[in-house]
mmCIF file of C-alpha atoms in Angstrom:
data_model
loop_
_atom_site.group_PDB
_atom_site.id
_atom_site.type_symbol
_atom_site.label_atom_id
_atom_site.label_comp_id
_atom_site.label_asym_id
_atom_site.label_seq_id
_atom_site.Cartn_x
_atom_site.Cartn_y
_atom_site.Cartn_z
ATOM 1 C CA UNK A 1 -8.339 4.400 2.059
ATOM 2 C CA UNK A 2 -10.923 1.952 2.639
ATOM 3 C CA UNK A 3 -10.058 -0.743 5.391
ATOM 4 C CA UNK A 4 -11.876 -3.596 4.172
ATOM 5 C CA UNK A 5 -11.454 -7.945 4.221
ATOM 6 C CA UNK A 6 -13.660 -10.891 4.093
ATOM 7 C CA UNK A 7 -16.166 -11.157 7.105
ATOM 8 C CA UNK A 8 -14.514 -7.813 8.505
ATOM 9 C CA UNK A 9 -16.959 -5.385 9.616
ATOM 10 C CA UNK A 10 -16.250 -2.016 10.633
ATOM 11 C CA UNK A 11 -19.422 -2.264 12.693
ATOM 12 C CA UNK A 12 -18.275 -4.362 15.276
ATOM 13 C CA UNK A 13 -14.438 -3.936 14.887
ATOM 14 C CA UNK A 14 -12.671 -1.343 16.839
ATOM 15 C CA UNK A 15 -8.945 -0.132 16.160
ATOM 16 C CA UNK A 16 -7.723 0.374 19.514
ATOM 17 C CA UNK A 17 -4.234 -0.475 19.130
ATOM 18 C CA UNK A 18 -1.095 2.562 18.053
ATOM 19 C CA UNK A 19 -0.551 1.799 14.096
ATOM 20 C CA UNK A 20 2.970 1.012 13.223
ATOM 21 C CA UNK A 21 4.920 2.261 10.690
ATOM 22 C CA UNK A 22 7.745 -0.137 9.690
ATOM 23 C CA UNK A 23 9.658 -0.743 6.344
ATOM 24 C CA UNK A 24 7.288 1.489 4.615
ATOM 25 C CA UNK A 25 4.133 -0.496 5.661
ATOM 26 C CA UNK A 26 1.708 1.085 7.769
ATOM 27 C CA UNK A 27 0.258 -2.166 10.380
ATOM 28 C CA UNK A 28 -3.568 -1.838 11.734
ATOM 29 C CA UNK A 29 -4.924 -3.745 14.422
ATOM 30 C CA UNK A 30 -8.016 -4.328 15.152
ATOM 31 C CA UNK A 31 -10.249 -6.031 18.224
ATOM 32 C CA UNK A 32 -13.849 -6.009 19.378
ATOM 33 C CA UNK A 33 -16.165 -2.916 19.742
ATOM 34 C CA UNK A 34 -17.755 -4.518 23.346
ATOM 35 C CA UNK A 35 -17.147 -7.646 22.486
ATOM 36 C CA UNK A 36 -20.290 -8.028 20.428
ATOM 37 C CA UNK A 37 -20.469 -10.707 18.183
ATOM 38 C CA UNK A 38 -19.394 -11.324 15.190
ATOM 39 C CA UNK A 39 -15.524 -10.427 15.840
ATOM 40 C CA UNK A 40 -12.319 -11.769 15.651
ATOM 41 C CA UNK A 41 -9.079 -10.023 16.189
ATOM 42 C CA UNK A 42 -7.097 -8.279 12.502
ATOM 43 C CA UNK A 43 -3.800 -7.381 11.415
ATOM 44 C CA UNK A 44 -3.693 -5.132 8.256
ATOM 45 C CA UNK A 45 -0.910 -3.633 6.133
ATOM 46 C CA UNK A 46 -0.943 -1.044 3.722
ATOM 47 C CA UNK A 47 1.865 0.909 1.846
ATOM 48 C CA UNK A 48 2.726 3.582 3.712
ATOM 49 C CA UNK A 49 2.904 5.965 -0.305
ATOM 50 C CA UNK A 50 0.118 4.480 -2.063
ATOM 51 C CA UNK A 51 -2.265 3.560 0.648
ATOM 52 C CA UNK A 52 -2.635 -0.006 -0.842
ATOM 53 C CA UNK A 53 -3.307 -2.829 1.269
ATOM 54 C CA UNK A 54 -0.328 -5.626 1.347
ATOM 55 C CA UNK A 55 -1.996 -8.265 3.401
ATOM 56 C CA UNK A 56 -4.725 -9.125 5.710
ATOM 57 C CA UNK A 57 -4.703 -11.618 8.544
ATOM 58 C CA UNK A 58 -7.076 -12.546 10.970
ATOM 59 C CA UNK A 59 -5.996 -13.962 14.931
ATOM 60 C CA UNK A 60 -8.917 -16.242 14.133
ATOM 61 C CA UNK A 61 -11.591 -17.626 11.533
ATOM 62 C CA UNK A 62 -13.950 -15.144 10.384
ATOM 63 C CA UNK A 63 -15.625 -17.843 8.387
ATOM 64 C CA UNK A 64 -17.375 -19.780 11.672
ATOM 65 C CA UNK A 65 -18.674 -17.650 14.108
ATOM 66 C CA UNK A 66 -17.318 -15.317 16.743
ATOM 67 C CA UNK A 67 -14.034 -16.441 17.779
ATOM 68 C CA UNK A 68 -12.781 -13.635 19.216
ATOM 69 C CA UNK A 69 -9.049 -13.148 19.801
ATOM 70 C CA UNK A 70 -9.064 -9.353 19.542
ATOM 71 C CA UNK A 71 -5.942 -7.275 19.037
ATOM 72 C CA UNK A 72 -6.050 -4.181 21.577
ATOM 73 C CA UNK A 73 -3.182 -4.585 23.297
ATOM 74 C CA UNK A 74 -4.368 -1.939 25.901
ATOM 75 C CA UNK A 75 -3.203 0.867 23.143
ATOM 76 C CA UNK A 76 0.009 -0.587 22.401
ATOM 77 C CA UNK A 77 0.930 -0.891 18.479
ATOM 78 C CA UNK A 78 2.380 -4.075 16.849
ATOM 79 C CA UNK A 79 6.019 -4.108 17.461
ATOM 80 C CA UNK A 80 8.776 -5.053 15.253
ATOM 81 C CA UNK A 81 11.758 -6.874 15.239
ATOM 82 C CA UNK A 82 15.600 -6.052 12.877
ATOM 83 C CA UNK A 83 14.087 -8.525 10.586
ATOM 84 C CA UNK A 84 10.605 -6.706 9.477
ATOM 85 C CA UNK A 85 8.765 -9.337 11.407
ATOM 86 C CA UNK A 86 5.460 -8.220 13.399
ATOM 87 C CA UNK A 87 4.322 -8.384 16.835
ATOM 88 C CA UNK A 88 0.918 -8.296 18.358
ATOM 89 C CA UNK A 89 -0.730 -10.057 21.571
ATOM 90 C CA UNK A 90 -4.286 -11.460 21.417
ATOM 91 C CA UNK A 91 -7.148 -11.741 23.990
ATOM 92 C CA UNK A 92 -10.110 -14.067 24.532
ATOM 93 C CA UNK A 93 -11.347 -16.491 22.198
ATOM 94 C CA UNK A 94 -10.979 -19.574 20.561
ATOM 95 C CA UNK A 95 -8.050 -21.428 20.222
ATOM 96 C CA UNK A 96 -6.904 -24.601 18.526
ATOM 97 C CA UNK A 97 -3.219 -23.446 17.030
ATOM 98 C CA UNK A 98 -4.610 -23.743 13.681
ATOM 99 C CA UNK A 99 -7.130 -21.353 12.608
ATOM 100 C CA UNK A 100 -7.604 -19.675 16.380
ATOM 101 C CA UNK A 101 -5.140 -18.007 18.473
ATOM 102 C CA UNK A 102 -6.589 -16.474 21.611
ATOM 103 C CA UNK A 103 -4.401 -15.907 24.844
ATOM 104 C CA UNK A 104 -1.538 -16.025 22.220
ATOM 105 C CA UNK A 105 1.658 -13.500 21.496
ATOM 106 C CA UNK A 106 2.099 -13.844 17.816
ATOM 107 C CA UNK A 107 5.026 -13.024 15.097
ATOM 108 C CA UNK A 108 3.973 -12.109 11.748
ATOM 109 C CA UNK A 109 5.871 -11.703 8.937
ATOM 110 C CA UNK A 110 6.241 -8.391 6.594
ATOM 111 C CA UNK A 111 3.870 -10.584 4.380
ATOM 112 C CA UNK A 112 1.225 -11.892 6.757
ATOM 113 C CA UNK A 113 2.188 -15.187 7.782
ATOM 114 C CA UNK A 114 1.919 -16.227 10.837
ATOM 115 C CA UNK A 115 5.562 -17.722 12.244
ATOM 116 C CA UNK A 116 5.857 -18.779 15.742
ATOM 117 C CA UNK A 117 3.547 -17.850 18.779
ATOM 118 C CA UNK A 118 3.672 -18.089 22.531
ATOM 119 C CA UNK A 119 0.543 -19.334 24.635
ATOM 120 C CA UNK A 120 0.482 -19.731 28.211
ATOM 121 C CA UNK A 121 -0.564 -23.297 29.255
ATOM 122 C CA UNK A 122 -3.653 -22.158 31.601
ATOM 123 C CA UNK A 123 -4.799 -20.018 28.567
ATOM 124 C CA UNK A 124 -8.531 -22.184 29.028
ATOM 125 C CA UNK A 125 -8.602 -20.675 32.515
ATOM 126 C CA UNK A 126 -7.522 -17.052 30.957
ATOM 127 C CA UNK A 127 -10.183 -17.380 28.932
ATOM 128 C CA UNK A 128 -13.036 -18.151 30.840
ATOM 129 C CA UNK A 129 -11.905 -15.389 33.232
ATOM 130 C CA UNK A 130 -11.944 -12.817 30.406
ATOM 131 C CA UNK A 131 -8.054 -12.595 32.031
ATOM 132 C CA UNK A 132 -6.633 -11.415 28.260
ATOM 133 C CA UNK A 133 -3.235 -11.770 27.371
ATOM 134 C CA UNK A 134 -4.305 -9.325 25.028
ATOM 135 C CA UNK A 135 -4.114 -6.104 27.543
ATOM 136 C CA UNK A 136 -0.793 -5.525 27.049
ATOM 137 C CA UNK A 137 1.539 -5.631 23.605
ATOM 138 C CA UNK A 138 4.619 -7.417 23.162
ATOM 139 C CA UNK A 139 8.326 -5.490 23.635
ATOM 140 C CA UNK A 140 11.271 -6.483 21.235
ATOM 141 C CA UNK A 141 14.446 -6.371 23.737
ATOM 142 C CA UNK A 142 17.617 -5.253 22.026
ATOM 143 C CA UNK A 143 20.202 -8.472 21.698
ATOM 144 C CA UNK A 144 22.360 -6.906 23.585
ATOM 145 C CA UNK A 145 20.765 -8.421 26.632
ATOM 146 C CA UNK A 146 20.105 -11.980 25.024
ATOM 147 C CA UNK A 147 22.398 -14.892 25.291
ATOM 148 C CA UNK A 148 23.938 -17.337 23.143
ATOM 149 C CA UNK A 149 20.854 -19.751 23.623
ATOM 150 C CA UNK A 150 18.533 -17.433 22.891
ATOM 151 C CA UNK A 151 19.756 -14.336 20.618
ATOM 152 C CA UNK A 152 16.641 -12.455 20.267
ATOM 153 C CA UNK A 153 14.119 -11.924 22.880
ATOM 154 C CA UNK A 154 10.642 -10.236 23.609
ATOM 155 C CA UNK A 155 8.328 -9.664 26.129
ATOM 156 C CA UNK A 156 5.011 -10.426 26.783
ATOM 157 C CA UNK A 157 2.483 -9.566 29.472
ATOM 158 C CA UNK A 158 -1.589 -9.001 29.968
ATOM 159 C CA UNK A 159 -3.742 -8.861 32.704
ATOM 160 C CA UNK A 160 -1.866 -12.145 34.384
ATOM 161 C CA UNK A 161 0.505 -10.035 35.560
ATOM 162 C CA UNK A 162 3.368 -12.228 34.565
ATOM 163 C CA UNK A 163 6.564 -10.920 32.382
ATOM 164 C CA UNK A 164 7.106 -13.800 29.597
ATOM 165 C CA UNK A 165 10.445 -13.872 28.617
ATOM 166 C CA UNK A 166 10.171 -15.109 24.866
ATOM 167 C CA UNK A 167 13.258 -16.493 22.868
ATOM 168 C CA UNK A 168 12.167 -14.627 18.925
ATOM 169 C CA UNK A 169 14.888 -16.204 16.976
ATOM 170 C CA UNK A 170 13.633 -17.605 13.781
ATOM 171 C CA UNK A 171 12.469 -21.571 14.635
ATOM 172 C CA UNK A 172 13.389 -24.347 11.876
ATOM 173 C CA UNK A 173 10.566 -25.742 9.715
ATOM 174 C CA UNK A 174 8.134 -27.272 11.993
ATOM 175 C CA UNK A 175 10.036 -26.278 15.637
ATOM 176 C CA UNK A 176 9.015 -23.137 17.794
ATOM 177 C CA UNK A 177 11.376 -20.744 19.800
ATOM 178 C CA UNK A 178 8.746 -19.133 21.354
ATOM 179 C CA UNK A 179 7.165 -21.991 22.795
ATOM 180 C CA UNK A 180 3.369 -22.195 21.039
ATOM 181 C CA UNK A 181 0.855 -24.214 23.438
ATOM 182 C CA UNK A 182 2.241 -26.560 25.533
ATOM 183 C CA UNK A 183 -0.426 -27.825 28.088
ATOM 184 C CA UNK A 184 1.851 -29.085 31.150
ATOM 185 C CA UNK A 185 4.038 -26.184 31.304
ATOM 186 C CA UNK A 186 4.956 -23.160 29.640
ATOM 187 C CA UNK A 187 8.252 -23.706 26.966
ATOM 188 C CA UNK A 188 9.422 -20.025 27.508
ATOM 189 C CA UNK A 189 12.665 -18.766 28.752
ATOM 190 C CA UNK A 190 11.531 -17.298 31.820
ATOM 191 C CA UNK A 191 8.825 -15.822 33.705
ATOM 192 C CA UNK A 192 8.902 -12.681 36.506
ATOM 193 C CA UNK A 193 5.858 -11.940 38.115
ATOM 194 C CA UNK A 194 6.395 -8.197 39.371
ATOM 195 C CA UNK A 195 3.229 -8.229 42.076
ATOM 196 C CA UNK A 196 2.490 -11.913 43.880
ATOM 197 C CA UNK A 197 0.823 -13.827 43.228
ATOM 198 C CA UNK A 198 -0.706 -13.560 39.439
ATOM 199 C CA UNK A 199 -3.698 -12.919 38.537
ATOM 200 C CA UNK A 200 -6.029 -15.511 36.881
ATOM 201 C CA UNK A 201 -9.497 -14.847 38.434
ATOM 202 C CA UNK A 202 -10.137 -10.927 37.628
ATOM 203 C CA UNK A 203 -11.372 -9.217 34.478
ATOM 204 C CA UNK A 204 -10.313 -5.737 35.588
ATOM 205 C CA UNK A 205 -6.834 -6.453 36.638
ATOM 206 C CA UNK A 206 -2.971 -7.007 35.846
ATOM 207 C CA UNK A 207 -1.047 -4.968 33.211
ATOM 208 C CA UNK A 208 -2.047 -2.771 30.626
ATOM 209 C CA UNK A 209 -0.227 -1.042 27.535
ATOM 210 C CA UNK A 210 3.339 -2.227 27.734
ATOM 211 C CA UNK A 211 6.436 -2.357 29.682
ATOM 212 C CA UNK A 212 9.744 0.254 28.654
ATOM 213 C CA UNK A 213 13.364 -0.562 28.305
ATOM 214 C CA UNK A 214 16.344 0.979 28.541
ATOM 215 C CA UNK A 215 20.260 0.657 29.609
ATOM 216 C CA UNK A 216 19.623 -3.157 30.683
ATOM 217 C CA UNK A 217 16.395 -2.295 32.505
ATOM 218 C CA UNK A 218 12.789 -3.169 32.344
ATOM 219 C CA UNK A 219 10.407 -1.028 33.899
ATOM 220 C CA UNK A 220 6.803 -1.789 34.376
ATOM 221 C CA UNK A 221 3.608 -1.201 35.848
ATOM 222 C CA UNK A 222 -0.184 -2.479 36.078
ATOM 223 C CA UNK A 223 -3.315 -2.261 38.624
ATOM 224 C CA UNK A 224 -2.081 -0.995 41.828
ATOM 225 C CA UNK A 225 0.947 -1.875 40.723
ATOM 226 C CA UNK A 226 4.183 0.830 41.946
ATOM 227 C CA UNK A 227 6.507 1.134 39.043
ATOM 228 C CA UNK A 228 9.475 -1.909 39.131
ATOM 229 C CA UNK A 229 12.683 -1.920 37.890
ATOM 230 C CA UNK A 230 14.535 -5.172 36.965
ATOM 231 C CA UNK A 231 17.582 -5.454 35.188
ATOM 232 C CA UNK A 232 18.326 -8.007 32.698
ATOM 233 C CA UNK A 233 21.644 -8.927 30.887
ATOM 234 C CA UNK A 234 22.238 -12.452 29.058
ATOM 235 C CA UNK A 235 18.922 -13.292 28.420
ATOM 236 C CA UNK A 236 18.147 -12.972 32.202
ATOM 237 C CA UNK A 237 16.100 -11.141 34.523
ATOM 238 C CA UNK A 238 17.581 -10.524 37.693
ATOM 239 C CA UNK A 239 15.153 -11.051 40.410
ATOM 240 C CA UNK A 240 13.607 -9.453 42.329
ATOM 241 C CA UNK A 241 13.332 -6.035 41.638
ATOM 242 C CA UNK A 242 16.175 -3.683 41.483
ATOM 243 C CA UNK A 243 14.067 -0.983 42.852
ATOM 244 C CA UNK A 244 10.107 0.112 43.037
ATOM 245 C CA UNK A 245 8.204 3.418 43.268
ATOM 246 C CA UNK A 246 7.020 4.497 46.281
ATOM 247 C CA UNK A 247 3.401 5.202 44.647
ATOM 248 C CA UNK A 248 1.500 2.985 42.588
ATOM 249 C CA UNK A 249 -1.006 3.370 40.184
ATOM 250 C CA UNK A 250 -4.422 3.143 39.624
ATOM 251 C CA UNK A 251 -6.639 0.578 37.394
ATOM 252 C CA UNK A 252 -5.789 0.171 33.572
ATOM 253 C CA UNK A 253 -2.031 0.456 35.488
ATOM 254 C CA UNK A 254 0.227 2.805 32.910
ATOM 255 C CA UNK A 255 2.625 2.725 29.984
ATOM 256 C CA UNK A 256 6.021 3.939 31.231
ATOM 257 C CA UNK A 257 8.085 5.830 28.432
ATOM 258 C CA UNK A 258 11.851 6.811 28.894
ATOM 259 C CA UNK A 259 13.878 9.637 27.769
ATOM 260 C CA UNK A 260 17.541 9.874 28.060
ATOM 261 C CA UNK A 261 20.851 10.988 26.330
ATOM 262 C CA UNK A 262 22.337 7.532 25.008
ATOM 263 C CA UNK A 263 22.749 5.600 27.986
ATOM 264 C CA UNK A 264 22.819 8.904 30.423
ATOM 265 C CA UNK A 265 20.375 11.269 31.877
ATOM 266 C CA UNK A 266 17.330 8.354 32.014
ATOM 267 C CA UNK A 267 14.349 9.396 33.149
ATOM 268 C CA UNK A 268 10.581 7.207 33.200
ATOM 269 C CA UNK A 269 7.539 9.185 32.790
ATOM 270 C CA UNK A 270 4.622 7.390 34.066
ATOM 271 C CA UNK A 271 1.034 8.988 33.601
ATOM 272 C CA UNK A 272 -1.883 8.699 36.349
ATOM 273 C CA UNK A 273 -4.647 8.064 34.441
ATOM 274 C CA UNK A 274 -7.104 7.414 37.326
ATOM 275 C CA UNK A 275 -9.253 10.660 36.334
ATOM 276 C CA UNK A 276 -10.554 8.952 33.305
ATOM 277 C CA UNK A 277 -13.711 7.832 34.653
ATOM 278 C CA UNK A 278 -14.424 11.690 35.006
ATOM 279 C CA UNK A 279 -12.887 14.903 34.352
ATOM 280 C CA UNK A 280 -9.885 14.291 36.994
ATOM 281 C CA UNK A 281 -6.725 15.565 35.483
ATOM 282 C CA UNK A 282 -4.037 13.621 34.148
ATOM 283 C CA UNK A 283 -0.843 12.639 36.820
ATOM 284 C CA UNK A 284 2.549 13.251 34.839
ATOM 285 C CA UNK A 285 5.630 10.695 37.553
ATOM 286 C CA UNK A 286 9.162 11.368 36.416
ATOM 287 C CA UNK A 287 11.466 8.966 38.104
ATOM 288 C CA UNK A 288 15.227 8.696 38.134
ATOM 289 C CA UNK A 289 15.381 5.733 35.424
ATOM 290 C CA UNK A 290 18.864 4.437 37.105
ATOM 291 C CA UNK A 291 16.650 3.900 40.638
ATOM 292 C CA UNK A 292 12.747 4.522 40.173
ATOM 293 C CA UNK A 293 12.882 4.775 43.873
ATOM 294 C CA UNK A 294 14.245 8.255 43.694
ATOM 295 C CA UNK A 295 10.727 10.680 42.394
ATOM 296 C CA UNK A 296 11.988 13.377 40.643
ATOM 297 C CA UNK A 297 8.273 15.140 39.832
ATOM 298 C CA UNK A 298 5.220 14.582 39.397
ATOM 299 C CA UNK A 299 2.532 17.744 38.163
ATOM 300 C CA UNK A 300 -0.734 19.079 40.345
ATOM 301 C CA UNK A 301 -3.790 16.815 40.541
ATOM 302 C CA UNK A 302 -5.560 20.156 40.081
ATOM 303 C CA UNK A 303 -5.054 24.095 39.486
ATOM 304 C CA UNK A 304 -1.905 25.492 37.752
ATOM 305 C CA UNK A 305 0.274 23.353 36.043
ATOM 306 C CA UNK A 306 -2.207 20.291 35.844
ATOM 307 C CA UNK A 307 -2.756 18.725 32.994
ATOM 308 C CA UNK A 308 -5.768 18.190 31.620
ATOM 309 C CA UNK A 309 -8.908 15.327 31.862
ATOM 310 C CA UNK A 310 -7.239 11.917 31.237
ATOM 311 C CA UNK A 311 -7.853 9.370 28.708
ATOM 312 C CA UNK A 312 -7.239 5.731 29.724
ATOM 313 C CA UNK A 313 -4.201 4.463 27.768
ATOM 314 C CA UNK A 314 -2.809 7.352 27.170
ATOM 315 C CA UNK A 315 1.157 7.237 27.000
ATOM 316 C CA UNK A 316 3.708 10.541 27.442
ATOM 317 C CA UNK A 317 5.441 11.817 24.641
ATOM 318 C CA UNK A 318 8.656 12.849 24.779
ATOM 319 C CA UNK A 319 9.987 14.963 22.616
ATOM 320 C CA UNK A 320 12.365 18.392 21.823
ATOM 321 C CA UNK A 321 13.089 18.338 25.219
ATOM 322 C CA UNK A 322 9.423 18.625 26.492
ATOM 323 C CA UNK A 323 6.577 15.920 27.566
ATOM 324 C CA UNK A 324 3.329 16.055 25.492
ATOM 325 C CA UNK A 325 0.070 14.619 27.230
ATOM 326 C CA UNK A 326 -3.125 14.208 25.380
ATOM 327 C CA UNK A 327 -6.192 14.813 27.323
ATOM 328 C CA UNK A 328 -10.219 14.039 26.684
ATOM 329 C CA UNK A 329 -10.101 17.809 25.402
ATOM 330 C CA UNK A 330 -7.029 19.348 25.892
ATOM 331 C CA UNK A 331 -2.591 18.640 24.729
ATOM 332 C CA UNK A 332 -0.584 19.794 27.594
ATOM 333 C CA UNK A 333 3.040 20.450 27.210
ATOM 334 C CA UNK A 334 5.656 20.013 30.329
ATOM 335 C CA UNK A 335 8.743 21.318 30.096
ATOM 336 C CA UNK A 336 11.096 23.537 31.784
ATOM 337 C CA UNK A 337 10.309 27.672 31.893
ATOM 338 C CA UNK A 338 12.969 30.052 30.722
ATOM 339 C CA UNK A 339 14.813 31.697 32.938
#
């Protein structure tokens, strides 16, 4: 399968986001390989049997220069909503609601059109502060927790360290749910900032990856961030935090990931990634997922049982009753030992 568009090169692209696999169609972002010009940011689809690509869409022209708006999403895939649409969150760039959509979350459809969009009002400030929206991906909550006014919701996030509560529900011809650009104020449905006050001045901060959900909670972490809890339950999020970690976590923050038996048994695993710089090993948290207060493990920084030299972005898998961590040159597998 060759990935290939108009004014795409491979060169300077880089496809840092998880691929989706929806509907059979395989979705492919793509962002900047250090930001080196020319780039913008890329949404493909392909059949997931035949390998042929369904559509193409760029998060910016390709046609007039380096506009930038990469999809990375801090290794987050596109999400997806009940409807087939697509999700993906873009970083810095140009922007003019057109053509350009920096600083922007954005819903796709199956087909490659681009539907609504959310972009934060300061998104000039974002921009020239390399602050990206684009350092985290966008969460589809289930509707159980929306309201009446707002049926379908998502979340967005980046390195402004601000939960943007996003009403998805399919605008009319011409309106927007999610709110687009609005320069006064934002025209979202509400906004929790985890750690005060935001952050709109540093390249290297905020959250990464992507916040988890389950049972009516959100749980989410960034750059010396502990891991919060908040609860949310028609179409709002209770404030302030239901509960916090006692630890917190290191730069590039962490993608939580929750296992559980229906709506028992919950349990967050969090990954310490801060040994990526080196050969430090990976951190595996567990936390009781009902009160992320109460630690329930965590594995050796070093020696027996440690896991092995971490890779920034890297997420737990959970899985046949076991937690699977990828490492720079190593899988470890956690589980429990046999009596």
């Amino acid at each position: 399968m060759l990935i290939s568009a108009l004014n795409f090169d491979p060169l300077l692209h880089f496809n840092r986001p998880a691929l989706l696999l929806n509907n059979s169609t395989v979705y492919v972002g793509f962002g900047s390989h250090g930001d080196r010009c020319n780039w913008q940011g890329w949404l493909f689809g392909y059949n997931a049997a035949t390998l042929a690509q369904t559509f193409v869409w760029s998060t910016s022209d390709p046609t007039s220069g380096c506009n930038g708006a990469a999809i990375w999403d801090g290794g987050a895939g596109p999400a997806a909503d009940a409807s087939g649409n697509i999700y993906v969150a873009t970083g810095n760039g140009a922007y003019d609601g057109t053509k350009n959509f920096s600083e922007s979350a954005l819903k796709i459809s199956s087909t490659g059109s681009l539907l609504d969009w959310f972009t934060p009002f300061n998104r000039a400030t974002l921009d020239a502060n390399d602050v990206d929206l684009g350092s985290a991906g966008v969460l589809v909550l289930p509707d159980s927790v929306a309201s009446t006014g707002h049926p379908h919701l998502a979340l967005a996030t980046g390195k402004i360290a601000i939960l943007y509560l996003l009403d998805i529900s399919q605008p009319n011809p011409g309106q927007t749910k999610m709110g687009k650009f609005n320069s006064g104020s934002n025209l979202d449905v509400q906004e929790v900032i985890p750690v005060p006050p935001p952050n709109t001045t540093q390249l290297d901060g905020g959250i990464y990856g992507l916040p988890a959900y389950w049972n009516g909670n959100i749980y989410s972490t960034g750059q010396s961030f502990p891991l919060s809890q908040f609860t949310i339950s028609n179409g709002v999020i209770a404030t302030p935090q239901l509960a916090n970690s006692t630890n917190t976590f290191p730069p590039r923050g962490a993608t939580p990931a929750v296992s559980a038996s229906g709506s028992s048994n919950g349990i967050v695993w969090v990954l310490d990634l801060s040994g990526w710089t080196g050969t430090g090993s990976a951190v595996l948290y567990a936390y009781d997922a009902t009160n992320v207060s109460n630690l329930l493990y965590s594995s050796p920084a070093s020696g027996t049982g440690a896991a092995g030299a971490a890779v920034k972005f890297t997420v737990p898998t959970v899985a046949n009753g076991k937690v699977y961590v990828g490492g720079q040159s190593t899988f470890t597998v956690f589980g429990l030992l046999p009596n």
